[in-house]
Short mmCIF file of C-alpha atoms in Angstrom, two decimals:
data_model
loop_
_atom_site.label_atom_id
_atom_site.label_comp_id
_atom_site.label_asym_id
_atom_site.label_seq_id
_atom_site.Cartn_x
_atom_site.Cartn_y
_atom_site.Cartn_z
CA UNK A 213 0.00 0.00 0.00
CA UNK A 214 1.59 3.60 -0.95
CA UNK A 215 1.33 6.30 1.46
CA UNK A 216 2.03 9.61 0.88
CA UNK A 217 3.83 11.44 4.66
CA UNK A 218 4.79 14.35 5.78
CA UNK A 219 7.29 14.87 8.60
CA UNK A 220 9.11 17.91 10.00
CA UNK A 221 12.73 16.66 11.46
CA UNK A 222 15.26 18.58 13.05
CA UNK A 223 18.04 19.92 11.07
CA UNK A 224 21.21 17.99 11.81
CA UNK A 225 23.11 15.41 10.21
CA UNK A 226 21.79 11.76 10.21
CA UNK A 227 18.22 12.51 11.19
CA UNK A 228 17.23 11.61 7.86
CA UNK A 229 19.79 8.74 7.81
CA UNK A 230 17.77 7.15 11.35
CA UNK A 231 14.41 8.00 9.68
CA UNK A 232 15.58 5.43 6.53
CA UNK A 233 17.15 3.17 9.21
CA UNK A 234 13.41 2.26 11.13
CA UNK A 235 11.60 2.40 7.90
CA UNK A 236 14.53 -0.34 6.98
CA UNK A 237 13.72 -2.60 9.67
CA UNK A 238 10.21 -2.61 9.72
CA UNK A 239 9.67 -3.66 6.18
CA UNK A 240 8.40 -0.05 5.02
CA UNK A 241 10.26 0.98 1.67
CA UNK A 242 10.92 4.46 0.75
CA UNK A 243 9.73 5.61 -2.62
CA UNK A 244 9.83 8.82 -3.24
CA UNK A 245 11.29 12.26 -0.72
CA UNK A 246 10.98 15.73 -1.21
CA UNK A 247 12.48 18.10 1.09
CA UNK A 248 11.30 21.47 2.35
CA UNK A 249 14.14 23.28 4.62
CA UNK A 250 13.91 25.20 7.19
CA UNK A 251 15.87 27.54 9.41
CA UNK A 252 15.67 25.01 12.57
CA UNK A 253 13.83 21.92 11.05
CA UNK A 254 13.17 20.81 7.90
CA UNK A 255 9.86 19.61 6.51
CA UNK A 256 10.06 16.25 4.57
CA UNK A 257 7.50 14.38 2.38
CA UNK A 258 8.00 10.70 1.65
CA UNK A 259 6.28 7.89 -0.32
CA UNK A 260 6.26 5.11 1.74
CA UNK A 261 4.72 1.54 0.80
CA UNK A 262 3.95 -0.77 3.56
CA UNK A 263 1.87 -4.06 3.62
CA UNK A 264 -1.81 -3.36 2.87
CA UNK A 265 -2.66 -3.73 6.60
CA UNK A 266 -0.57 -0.63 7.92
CA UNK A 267 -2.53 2.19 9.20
CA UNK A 268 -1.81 6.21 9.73
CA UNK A 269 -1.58 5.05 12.77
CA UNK A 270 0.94 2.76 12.34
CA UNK A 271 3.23 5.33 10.23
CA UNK A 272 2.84 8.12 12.88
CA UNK A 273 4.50 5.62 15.20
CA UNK A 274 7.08 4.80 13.29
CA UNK A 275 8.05 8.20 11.83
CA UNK A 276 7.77 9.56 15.69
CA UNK A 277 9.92 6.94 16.67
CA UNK A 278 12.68 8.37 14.45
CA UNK A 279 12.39 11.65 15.83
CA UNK A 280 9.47 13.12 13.62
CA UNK A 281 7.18 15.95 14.47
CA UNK A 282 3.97 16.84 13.51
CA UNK A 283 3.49 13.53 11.10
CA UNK A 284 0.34 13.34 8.48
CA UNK A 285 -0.38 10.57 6.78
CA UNK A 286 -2.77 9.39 3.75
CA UNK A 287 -3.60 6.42 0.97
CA UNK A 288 -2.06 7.80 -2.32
CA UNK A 289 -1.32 6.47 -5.78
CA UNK A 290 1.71 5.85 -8.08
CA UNK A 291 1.05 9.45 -9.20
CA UNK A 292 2.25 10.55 -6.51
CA UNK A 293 5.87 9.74 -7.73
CA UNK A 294 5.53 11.76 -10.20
CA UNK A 295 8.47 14.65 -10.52
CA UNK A 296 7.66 17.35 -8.74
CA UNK A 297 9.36 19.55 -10.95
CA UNK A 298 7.37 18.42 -13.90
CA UNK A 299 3.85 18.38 -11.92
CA UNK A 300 4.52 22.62 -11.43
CA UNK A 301 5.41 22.91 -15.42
CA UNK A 302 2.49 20.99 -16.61
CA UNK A 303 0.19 23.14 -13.94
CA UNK A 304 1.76 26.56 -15.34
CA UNK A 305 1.05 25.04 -18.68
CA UNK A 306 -2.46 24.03 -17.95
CA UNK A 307 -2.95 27.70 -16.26
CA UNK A 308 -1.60 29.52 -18.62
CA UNK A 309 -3.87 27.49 -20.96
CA UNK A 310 -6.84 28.20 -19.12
CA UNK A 311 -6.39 30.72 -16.02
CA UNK A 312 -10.22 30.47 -14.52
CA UNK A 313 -9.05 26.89 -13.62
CA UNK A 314 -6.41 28.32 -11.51
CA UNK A 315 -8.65 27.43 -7.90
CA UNK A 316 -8.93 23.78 -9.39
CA UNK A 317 -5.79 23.47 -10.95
CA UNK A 318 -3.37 25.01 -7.29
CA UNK A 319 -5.33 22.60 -5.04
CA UNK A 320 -4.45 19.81 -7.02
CA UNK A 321 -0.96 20.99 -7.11
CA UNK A 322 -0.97 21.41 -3.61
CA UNK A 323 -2.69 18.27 -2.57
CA UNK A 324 -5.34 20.07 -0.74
CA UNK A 325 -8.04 17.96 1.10
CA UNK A 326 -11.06 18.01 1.57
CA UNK A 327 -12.01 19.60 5.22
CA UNK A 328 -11.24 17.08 8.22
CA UNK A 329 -13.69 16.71 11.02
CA UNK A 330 -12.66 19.34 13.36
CA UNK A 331 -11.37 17.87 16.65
CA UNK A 332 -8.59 18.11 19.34
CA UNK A 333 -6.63 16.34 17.94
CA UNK A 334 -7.28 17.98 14.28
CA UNK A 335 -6.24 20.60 12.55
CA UNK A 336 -6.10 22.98 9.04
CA UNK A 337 -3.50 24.63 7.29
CA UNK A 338 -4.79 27.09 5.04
CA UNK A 339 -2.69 28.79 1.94
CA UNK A 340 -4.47 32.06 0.80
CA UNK A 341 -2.76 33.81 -2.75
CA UNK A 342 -3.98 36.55 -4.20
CA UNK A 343 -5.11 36.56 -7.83
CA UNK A 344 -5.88 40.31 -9.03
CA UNK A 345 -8.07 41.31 -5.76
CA UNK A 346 -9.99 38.03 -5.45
CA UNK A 347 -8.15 35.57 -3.03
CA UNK A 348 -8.08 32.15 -3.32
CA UNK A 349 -8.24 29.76 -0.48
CA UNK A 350 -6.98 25.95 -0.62
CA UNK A 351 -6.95 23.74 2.69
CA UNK A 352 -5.37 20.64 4.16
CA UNK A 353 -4.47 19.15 7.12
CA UNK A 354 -0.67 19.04 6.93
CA UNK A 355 0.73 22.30 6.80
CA UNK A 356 1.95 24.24 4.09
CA UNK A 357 5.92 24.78 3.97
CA UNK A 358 7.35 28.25 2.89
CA UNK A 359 8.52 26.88 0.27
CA UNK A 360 5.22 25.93 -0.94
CA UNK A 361 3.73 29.22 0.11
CA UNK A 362 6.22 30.89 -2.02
CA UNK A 363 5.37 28.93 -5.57
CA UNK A 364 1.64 29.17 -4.60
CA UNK A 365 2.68 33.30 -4.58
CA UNK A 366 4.10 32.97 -8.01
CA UNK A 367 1.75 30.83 -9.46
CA UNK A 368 -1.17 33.45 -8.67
CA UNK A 369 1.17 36.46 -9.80
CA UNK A 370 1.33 34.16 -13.33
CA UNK A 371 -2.30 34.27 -13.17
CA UNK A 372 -2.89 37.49 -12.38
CA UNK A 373 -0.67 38.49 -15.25
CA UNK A 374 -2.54 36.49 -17.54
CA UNK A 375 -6.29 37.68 -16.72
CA UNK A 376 -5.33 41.21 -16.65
CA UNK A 377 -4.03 40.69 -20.34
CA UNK A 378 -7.24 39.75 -21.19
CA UNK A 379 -9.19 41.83 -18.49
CA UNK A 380 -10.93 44.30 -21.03
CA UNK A 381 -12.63 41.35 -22.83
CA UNK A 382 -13.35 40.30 -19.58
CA UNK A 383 -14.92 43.65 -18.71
CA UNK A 384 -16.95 44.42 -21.57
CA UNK A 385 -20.26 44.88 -20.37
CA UNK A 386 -23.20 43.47 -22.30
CA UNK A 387 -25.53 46.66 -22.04
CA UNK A 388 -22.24 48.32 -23.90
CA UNK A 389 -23.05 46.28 -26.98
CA UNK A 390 -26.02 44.70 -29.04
CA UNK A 391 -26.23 40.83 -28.23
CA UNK A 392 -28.89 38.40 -29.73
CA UNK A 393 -31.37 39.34 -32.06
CA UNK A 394 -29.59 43.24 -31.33
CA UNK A 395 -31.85 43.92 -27.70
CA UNK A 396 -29.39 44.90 -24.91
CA UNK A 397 -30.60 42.78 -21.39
CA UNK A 398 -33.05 44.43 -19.41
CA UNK A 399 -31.45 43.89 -15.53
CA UNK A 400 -35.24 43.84 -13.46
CA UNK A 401 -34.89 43.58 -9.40
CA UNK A 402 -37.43 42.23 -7.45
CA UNK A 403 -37.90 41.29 -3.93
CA UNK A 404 -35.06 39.00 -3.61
CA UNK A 405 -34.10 38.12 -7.20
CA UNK A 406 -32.67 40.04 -10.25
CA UNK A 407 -33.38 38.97 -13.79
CA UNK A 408 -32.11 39.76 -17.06
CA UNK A 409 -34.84 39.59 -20.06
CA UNK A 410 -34.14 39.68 -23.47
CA UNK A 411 -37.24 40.89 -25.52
CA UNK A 412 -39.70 39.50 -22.28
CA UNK A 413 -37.86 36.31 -22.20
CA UNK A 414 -35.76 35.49 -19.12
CA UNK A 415 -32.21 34.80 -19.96
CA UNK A 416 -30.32 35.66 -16.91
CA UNK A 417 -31.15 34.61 -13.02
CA UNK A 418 -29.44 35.78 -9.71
CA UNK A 419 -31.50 34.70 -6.48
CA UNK A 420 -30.62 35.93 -3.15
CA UNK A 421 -31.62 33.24 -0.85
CA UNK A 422 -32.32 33.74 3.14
CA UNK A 423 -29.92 33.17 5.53
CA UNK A 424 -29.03 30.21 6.40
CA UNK A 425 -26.21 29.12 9.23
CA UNK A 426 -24.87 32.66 9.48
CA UNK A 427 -27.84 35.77 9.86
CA UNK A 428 -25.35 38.43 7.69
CA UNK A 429 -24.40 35.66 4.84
CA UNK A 430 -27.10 35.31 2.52
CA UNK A 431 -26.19 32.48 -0.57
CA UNK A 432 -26.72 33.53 -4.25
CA UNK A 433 -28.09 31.01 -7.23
CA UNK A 434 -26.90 32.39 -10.22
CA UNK A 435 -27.56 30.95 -13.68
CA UNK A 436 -27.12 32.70 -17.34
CA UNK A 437 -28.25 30.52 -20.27
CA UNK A 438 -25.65 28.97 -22.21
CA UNK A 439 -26.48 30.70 -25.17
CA UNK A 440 -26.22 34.22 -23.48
CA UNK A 441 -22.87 33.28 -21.59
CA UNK A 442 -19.89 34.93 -21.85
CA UNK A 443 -21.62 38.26 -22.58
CA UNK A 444 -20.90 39.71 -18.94
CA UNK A 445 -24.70 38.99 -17.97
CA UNK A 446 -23.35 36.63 -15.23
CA UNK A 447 -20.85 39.72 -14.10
CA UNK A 448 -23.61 42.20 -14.02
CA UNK A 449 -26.33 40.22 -12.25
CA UNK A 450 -23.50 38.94 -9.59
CA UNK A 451 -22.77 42.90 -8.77
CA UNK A 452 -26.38 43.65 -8.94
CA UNK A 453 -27.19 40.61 -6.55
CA UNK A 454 -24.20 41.54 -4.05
CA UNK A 455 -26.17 45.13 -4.04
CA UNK A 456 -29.52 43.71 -3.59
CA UNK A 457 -28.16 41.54 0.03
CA UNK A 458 -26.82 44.31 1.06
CA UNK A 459 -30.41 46.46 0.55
CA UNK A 460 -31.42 43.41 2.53
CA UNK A 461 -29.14 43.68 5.58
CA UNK A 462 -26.54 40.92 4.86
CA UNK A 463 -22.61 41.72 5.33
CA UNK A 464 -21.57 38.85 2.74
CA UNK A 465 -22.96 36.44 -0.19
CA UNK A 466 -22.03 33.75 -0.77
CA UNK A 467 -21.61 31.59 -3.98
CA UNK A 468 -21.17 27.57 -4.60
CA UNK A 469 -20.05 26.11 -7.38
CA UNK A 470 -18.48 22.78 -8.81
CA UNK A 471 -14.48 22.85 -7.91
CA UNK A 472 -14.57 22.49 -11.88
CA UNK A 473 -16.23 26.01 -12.76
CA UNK A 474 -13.87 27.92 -14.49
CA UNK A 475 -16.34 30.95 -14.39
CA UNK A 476 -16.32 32.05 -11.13
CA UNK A 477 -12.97 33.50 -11.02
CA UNK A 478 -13.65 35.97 -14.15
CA UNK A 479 -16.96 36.76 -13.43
CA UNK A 480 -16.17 37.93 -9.85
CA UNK A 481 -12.55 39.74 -11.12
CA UNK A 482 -14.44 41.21 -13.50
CA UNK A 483 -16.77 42.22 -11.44
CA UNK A 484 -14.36 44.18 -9.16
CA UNK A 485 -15.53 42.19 -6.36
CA UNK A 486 -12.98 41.75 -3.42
CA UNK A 487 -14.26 37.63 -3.22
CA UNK A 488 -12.40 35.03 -1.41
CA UNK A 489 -12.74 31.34 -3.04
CA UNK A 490 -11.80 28.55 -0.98
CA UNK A 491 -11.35 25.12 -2.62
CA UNK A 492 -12.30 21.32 -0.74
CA UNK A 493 -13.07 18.31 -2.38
CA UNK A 494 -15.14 19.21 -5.27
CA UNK A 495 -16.71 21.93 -4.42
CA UNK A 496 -15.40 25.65 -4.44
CA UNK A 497 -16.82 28.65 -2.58
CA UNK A 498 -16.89 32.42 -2.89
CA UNK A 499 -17.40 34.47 -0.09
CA UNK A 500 -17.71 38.47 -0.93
CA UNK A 501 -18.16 41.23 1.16
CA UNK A 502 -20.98 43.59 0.61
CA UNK A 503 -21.53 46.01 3.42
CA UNK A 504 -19.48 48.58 1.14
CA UNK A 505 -21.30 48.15 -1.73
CA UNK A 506 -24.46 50.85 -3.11
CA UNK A 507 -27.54 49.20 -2.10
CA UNK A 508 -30.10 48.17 -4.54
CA UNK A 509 -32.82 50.07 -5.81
CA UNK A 510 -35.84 47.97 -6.65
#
């Protein structure tokens, strides 16, 4: 069975050396090892198989028994052996390709999980980078090296790069320009909803929904049809429904989406909405402030 741990050891010689030693000895063969150094300690990743009955458990004890601090374990696969070097190239690659699937694209990178049950014995690291002014969260339980905070910092700076390049196509409004059959949208507000109708017919819906586990977070539905998207509909009726929450006394909104919804991140830059996406298991969240914004006139 492959493992995939994470270690922090102190930094002196042969604490690595006794680390291989017990691994030796009790059958367990190392893999694959990245290192993350540190000024005191360094922080060290390995790809362990063991025989299929091994638990965390079971590693914790035997990395702790070497000297190891703060040890997290979990089942991988052979891709985890994959160079590390080469998994960063072929994520630039794949950004650069496609930046709205940077959220999806970094956690993956990153090896972000989805959230543990919080308990005493449990914690999360979180990594926050900063793409234009949205930020975007990924989580896990072991915690993120320097190192790894660093390339996380230059991988949204690459993407920030990239979307402002392109950030007046992004912009462009669809009320500055004829769409369809040459009718600009109509944006109507009502009580809790905003819609926007092309020649009577609904083509664009943003719902603001009541609050739910927190009284000043309301959560926004928002759906364009597919043959209006990519219009700036979706862009407009986001600001529009962050106004109308805040008419209606809520402090944040807050958006779900598939982890795979290379939308969100344009729509709510182009917006110039200060949103904060956070990425577990398949499913990413945006959480943006409103208190600031101009209420809603319906």
């Amino acid at each position: 069975m492959l493992w995939r741990v994470r270690t922090t050891l102190p930094d002196r010689p042969g604490a690595l050396a006794m680390l291989a030693a017990t691994c030796g000895e009790a059958g367990v063969n190392i893999l694959g090892l990245q290192i993350f150094p540190g000024v005191e300690s360094v922080t060290d990743e390995l790809v362990l198989s063991t025989p299929d009955d091994w638990t965390a458990a079971d590693l914790a004890d035997l990395v702790g028994r070497s000297g190891g601090l703060s040890v997290s374990a979990g089942p991988c696969t052979e891709a985890a052996l994959t160079d590390q070097p080469t998994r960063y190239v072929q994520a630039a690659r794949t950004i650069l390709a496609q930046p709205a699937s940077f959220p999806e694209v970094v956690a993956r990178l990153f090896d972000a999980e989805s959230d543990p049950a919080a308990g005493p014995d449990s914690s999360v690291d979180v990594m926050d980078m900063t793409v234009g002014d949205v930020q975007v969260q990924v989580r896990r339980t072991a915690p993120f090296t320097a190192t790894e905070h660093t390339r996380g910092a230059a991988i949204a700076d690459l993407v920030t790069d990239v979307l402002e390049r392109t950030r007046e196509s992004a912009l462009a409004p669809s009320m500055g320009r004829r769409v369809g059959g040459g009718a600009a949208p109509d944006y109507v507000a009502d009580d809790d909803s905003v819609s926007a109708m092309i020649d009577g017919q609904a083509v664009g819906l943003a719902v603001v929904r009541p609050a739910a586990e927190e009284p000043d977070v309301r959560p926004v539905t928002l759906r364009v049809d597919p043959a209006w998207q990519r219009r700036g509909i979706g862009t407009r009726l986001l600001v529009d429904a962050a106004r109308l929450a805040n008419s209606l006394g809520a402090t944040e909104i807050l958006l779900t989406a598939r982890s795979d919804n290379q939308a969100v991140l344009p729509m709510v830059m182009a917006a110039g909405l200060r949103g904060r996406i956070r990425m577990a298991s398949d499913t990413l969240t945006v959480r943006v402030p409103v208190r600031d914004l101009k209420p809603l006139r319906l």
